[in-house]
mmCIF file of C-alpha atoms in Angstrom:
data_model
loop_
_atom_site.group_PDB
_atom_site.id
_atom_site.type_symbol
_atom_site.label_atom_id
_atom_site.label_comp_id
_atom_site.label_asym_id
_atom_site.label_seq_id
_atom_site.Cartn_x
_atom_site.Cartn_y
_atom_site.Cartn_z
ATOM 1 C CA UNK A 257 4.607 15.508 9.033
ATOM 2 C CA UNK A 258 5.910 14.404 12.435
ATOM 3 C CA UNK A 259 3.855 12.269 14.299
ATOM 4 C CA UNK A 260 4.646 9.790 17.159
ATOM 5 C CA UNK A 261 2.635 6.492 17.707
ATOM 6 C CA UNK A 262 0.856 5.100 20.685
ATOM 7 C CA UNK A 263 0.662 1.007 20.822
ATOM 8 C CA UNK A 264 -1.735 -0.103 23.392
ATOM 9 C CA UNK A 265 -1.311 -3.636 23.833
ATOM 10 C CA UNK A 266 -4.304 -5.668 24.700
ATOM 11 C CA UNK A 267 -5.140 -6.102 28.872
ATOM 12 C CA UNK A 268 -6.677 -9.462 29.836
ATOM 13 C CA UNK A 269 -7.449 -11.092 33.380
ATOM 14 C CA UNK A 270 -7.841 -14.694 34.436
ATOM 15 C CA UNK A 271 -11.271 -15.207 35.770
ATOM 16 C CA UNK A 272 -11.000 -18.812 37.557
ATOM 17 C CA UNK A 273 -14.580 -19.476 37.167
ATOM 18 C CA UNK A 274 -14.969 -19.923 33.439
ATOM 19 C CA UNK A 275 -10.866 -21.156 34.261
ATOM 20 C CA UNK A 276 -9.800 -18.535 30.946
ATOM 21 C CA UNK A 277 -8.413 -15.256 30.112
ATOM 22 C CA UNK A 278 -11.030 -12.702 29.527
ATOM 23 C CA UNK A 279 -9.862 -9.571 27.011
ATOM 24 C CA UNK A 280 -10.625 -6.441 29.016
ATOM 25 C CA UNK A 281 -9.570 -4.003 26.412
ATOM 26 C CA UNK A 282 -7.911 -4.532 23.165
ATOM 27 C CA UNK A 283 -4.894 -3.867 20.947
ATOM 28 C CA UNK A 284 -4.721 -0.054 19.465
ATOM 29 C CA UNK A 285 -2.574 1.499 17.509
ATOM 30 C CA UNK A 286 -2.891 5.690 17.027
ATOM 31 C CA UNK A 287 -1.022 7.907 15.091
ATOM 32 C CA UNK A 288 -1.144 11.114 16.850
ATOM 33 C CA UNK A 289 0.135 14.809 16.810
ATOM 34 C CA UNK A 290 3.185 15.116 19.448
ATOM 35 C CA UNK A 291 1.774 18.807 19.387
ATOM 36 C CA UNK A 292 -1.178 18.332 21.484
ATOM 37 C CA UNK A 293 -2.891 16.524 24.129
ATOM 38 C CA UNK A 294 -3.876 12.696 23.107
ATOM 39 C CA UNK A 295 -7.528 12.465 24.133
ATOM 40 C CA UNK A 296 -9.181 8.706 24.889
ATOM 41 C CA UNK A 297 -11.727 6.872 26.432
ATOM 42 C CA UNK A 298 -9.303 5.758 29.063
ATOM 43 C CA UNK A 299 -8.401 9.435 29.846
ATOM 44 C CA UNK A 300 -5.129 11.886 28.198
ATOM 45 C CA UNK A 301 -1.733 11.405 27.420
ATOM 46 C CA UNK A 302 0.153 15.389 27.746
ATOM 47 C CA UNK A 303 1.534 16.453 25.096
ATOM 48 C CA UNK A 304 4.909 16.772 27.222
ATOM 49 C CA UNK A 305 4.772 12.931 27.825
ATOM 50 C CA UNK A 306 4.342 12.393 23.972
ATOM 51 C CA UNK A 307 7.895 14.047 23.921
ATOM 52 C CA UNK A 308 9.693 11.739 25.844
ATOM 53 C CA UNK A 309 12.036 9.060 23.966
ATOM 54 C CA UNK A 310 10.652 6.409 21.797
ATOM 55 C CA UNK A 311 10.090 3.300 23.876
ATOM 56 C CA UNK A 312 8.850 4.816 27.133
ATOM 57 C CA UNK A 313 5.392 3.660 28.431
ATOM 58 C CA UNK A 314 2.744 6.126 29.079
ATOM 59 C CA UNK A 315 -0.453 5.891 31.270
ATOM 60 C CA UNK A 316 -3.866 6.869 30.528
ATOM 61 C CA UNK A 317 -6.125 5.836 33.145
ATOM 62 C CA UNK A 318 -5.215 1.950 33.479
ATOM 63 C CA UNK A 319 -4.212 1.421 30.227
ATOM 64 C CA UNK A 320 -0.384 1.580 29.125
ATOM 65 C CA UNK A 321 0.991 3.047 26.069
ATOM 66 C CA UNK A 322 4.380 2.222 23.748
ATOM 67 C CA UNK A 323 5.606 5.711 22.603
ATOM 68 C CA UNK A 324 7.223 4.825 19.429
ATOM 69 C CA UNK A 325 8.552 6.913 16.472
ATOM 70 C CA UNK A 326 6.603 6.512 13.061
ATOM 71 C CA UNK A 327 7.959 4.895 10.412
ATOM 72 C CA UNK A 328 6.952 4.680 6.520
ATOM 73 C CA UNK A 329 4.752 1.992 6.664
ATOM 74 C CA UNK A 330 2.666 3.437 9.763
ATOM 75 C CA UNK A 331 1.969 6.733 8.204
ATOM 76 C CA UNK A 332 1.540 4.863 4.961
ATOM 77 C CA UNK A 333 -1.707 3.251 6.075
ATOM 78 C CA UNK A 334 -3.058 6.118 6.966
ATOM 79 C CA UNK A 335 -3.024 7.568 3.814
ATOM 80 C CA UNK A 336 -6.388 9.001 2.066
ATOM 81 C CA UNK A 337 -8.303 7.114 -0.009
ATOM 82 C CA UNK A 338 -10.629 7.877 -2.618
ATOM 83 C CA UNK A 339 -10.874 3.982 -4.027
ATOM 84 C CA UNK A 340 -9.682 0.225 -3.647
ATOM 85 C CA UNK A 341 -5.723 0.160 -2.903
ATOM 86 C CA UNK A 342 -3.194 -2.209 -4.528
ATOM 87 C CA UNK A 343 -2.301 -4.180 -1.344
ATOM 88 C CA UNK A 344 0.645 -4.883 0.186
ATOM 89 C CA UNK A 345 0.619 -8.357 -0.491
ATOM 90 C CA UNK A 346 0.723 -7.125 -4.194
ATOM 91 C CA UNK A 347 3.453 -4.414 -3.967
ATOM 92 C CA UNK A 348 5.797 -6.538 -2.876
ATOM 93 C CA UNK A 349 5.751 -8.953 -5.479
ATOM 94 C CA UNK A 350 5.436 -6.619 -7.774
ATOM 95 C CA UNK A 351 8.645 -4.920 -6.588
ATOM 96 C CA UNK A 352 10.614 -8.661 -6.622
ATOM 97 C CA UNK A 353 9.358 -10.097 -9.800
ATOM 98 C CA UNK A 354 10.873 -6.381 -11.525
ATOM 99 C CA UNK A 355 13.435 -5.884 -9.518
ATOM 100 C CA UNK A 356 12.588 -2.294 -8.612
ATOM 101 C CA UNK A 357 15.242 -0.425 -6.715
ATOM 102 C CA UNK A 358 16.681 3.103 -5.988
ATOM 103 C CA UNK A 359 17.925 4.053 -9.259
ATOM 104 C CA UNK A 360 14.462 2.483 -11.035
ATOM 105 C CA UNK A 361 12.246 5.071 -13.381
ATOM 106 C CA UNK A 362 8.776 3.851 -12.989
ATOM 107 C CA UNK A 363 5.342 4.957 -14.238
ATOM 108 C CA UNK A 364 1.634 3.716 -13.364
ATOM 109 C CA UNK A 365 -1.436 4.577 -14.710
ATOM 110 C CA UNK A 366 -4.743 4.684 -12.351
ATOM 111 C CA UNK A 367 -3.429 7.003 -9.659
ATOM 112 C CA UNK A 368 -6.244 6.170 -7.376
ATOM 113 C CA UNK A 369 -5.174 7.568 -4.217
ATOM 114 C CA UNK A 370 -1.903 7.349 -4.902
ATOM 115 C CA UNK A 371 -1.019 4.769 -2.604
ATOM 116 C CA UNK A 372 1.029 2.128 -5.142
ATOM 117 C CA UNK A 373 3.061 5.211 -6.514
ATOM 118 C CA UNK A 374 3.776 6.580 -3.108
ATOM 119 C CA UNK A 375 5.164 3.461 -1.788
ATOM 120 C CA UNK A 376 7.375 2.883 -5.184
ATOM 121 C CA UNK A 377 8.531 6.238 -4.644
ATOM 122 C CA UNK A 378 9.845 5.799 -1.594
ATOM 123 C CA UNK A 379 12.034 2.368 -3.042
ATOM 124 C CA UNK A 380 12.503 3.806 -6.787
ATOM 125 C CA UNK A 381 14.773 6.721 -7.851
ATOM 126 C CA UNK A 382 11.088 8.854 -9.495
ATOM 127 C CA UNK A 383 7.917 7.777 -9.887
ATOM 128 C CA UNK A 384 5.601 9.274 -12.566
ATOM 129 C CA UNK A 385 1.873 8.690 -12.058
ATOM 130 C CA UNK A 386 -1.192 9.113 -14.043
ATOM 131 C CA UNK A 387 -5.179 9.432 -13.666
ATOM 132 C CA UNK A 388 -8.002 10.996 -16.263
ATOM 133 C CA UNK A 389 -9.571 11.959 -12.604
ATOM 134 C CA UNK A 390 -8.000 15.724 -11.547
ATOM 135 C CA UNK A 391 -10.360 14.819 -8.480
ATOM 136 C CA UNK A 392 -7.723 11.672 -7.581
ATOM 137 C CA UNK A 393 -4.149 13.289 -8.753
ATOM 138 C CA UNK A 394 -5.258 15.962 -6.419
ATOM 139 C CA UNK A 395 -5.866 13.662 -3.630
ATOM 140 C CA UNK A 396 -1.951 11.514 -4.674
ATOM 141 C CA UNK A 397 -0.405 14.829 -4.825
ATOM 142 C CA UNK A 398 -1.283 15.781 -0.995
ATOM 143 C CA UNK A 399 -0.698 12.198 -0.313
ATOM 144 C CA UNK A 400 2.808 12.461 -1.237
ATOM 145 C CA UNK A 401 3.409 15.630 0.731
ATOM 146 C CA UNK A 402 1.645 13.685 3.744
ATOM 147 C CA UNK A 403 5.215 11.303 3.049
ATOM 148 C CA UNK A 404 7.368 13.855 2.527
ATOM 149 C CA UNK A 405 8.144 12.582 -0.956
ATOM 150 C CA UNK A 406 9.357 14.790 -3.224
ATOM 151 C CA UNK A 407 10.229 12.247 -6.424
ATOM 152 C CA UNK A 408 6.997 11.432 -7.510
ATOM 153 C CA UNK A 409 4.833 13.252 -10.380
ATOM 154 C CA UNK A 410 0.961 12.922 -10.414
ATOM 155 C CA UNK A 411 -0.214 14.169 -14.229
ATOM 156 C CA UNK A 412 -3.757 14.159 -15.284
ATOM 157 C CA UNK A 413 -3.668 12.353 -18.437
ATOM 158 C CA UNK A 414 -5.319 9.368 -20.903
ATOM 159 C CA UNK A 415 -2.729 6.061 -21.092
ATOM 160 C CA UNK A 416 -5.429 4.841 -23.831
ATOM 161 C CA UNK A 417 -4.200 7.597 -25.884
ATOM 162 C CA UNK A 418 -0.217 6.857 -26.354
ATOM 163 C CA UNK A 419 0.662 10.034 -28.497
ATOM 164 C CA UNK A 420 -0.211 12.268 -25.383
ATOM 165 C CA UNK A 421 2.170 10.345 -22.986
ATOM 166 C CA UNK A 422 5.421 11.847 -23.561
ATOM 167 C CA UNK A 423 7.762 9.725 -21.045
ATOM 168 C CA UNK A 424 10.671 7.312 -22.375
ATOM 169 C CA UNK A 425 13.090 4.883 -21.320
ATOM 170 C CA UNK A 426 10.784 3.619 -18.055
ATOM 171 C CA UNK A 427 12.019 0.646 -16.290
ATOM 172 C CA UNK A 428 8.553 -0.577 -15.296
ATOM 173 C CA UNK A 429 4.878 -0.074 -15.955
ATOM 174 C CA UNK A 430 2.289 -0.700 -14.266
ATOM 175 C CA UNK A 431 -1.274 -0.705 -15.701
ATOM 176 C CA UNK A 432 -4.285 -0.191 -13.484
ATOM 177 C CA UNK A 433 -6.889 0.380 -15.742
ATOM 178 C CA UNK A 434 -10.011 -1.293 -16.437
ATOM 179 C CA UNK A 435 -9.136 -2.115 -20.364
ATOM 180 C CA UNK A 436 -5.036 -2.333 -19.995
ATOM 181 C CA UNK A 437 -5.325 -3.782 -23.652
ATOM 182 C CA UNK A 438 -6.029 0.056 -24.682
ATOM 183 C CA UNK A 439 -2.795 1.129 -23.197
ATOM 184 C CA UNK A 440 -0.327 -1.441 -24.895
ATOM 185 C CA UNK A 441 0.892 1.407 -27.129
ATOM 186 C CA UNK A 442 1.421 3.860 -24.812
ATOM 187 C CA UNK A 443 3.551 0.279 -23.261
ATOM 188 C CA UNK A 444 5.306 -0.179 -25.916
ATOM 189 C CA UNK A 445 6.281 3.946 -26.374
ATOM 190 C CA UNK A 446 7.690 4.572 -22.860
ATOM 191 C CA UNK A 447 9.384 1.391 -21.756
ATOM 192 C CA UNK A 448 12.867 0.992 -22.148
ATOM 193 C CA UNK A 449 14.114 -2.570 -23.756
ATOM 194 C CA UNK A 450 14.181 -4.747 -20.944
ATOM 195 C CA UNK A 451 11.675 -2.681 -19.397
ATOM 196 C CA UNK A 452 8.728 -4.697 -17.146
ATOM 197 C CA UNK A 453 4.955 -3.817 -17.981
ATOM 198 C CA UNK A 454 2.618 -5.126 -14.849
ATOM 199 C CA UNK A 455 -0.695 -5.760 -15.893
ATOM 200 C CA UNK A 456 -3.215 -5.158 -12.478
ATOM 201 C CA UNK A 457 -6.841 -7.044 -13.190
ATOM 202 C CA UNK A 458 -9.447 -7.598 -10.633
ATOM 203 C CA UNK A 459 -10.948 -10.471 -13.356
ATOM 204 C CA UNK A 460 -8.685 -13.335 -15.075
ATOM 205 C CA UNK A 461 -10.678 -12.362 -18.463
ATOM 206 C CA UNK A 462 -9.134 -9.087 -18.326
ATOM 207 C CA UNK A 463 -5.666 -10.814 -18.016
ATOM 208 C CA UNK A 464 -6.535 -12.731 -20.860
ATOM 209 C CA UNK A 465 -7.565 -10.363 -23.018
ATOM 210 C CA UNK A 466 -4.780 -7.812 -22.463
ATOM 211 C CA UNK A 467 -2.200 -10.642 -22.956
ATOM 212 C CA UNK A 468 -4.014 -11.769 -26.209
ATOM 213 C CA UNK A 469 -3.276 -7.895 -27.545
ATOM 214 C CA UNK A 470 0.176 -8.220 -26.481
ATOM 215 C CA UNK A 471 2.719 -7.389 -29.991
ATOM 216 C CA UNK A 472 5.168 -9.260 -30.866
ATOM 217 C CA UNK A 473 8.096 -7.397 -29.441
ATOM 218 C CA UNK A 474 6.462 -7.920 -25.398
ATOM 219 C CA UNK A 475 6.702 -11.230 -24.358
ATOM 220 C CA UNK A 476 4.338 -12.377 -21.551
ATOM 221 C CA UNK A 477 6.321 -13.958 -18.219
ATOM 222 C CA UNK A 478 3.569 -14.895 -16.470
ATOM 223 C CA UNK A 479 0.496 -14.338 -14.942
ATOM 224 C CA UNK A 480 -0.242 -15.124 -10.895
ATOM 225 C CA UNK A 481 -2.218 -14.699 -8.450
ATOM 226 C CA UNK A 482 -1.008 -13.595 -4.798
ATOM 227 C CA UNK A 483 -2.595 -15.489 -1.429
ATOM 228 C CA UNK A 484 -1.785 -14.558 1.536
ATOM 229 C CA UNK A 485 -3.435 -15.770 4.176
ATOM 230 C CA UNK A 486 -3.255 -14.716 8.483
ATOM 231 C CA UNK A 487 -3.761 -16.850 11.624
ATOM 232 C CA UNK A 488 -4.848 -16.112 14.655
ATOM 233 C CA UNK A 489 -1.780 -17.352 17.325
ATOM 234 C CA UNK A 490 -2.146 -17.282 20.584
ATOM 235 C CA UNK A 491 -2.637 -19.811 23.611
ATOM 236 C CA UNK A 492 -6.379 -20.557 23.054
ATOM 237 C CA UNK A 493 -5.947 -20.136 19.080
ATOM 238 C CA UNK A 494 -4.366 -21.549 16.554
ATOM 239 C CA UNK A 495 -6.354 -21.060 12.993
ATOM 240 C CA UNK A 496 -6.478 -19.410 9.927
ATOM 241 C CA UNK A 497 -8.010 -15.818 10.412
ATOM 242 C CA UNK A 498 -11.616 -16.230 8.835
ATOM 243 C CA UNK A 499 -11.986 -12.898 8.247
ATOM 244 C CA UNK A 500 -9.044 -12.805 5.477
ATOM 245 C CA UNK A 501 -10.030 -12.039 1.951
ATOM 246 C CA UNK A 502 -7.743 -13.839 -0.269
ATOM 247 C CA UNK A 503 -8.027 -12.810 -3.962
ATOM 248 C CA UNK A 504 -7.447 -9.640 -4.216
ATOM 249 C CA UNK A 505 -6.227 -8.978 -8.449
ATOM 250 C CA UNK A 506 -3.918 -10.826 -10.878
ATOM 251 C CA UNK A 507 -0.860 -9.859 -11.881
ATOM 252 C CA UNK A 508 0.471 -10.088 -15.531
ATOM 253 C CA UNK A 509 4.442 -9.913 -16.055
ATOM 254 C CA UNK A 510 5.454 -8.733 -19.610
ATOM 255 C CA UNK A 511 8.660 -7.794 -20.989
ATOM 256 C CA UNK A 512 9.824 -5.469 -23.564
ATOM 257 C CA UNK A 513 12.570 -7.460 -25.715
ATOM 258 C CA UNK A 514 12.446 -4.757 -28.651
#
């Protein structure tokens, strides 16, 4: 998929009667098709500008443009969704705490959209994802393509029901599924020793629960809960953004030991 991006930083003027900046347009940020015209309120961008090197501004009426070449995490969020996303925030502790990396096998179950799996894929050596939704592996599957990833697996399939899961030897799985207690056996069948099991749960009680089930042989690490929280930085502000949402799910560590 090649696309270029257009930045559009934000254009303010000092108006000496209020004795401030004032905003006249703001920040943007567009993902566009180097293939065609880029049409905006301020007025178009040819597409033989869009093919000039990454860096150089463009015009569109008064407004100024960064060309800039795309990189995984910009065509990441603008990935399809068909439901609520594990966010970044998230993903990245989930990727520390296991220690995911190139040569990782890893597995999820509640494809969603596809967005966790795609962005494991593109840090773990395969990714293997599952949904009892055709409707959403459909979606994950074109996704993926979107990325041009090529080692991840969508299957339509039931993690409550471990003797239809046939994969072994996983180094971590996660569980995004609104009863992950179901799935402990399917856990237990396709994680390696040593392997990590993530436990994803909007509600604490779910946490609880699904550690309570836990057998003997999967010890649980820990359970946390991920704030992250943005300010607003400039010469007039200094503050927390108020706008941030800060809970977003728990996270339950377990590990195989047998």
């Amino acid at each position: 998929m090649t696309k270029k991006i257009l930045l559009k930083l934000p254009r303010t003027t000092y108006v000496a009667e209020v004795n401030r900046e004032i905003t006249l347009s703001e920040f943007e940020k567009h993902l566009v098709d180097p293939d065609k015209d880029f049409h905006s309120k301020y007025g178009i961008i040819s597409k033989k500008d869009l093919a000039k090197k990454a860096g150089t501004v463009l015009k569109a009426g008064k407004e100024e443009f960064y060309l800039l070449e795309p990189c995984f995490i910009d065509l990441y969020k603008t990935l399809k969704r068909s439901a609520q996303i594990i966010n970044l925030k998230d993903i990245g502790v989930i990727i520390s705490h296991t220690g995911i990396h190139r040569e990782s096998i890893v597995m999820d179950a509640g494809t969603g959209s596809g967005a966790f799996a795609c962005f494991i894929a593109a840090v773990a050596k395969h990714m293997v994802s599952y949904d009892v939704d055709l409707e959403r592996t459909t979606l994950a599957q074109k996704n993926a393509r979107d990325l041009g990833l090529m080692n991840v697996e969508f299957k339509k399939g039931d993690v409550y029901k471990a003797e239809t899961i046939k994969e072994q030897d996983i180094d971590v799985l996660l569980l995004d599924v609104p009863e992950a207690w179901q799935a402990l056996k399917t856990a237990e069948k396709v994680l390696k020793v040593g392997g990590f099991l993530v436990i994803y749960t909007p509600q604490i009680h779910q946490a609880q629960k699904a550690v309570v089930a836990l057998p003997k042989n999967m010890l649980h690490e820990r359970t946390i809960e991920v704030m992250e929280r943005e300010w607003l930085v400039d010469e007039m502000r200094l503050r927390p953004n108020s706008g941030d949402m800060m809970h977003t799910a728990f996270l339950t560590f377990v590990r195989k030991l047998s």
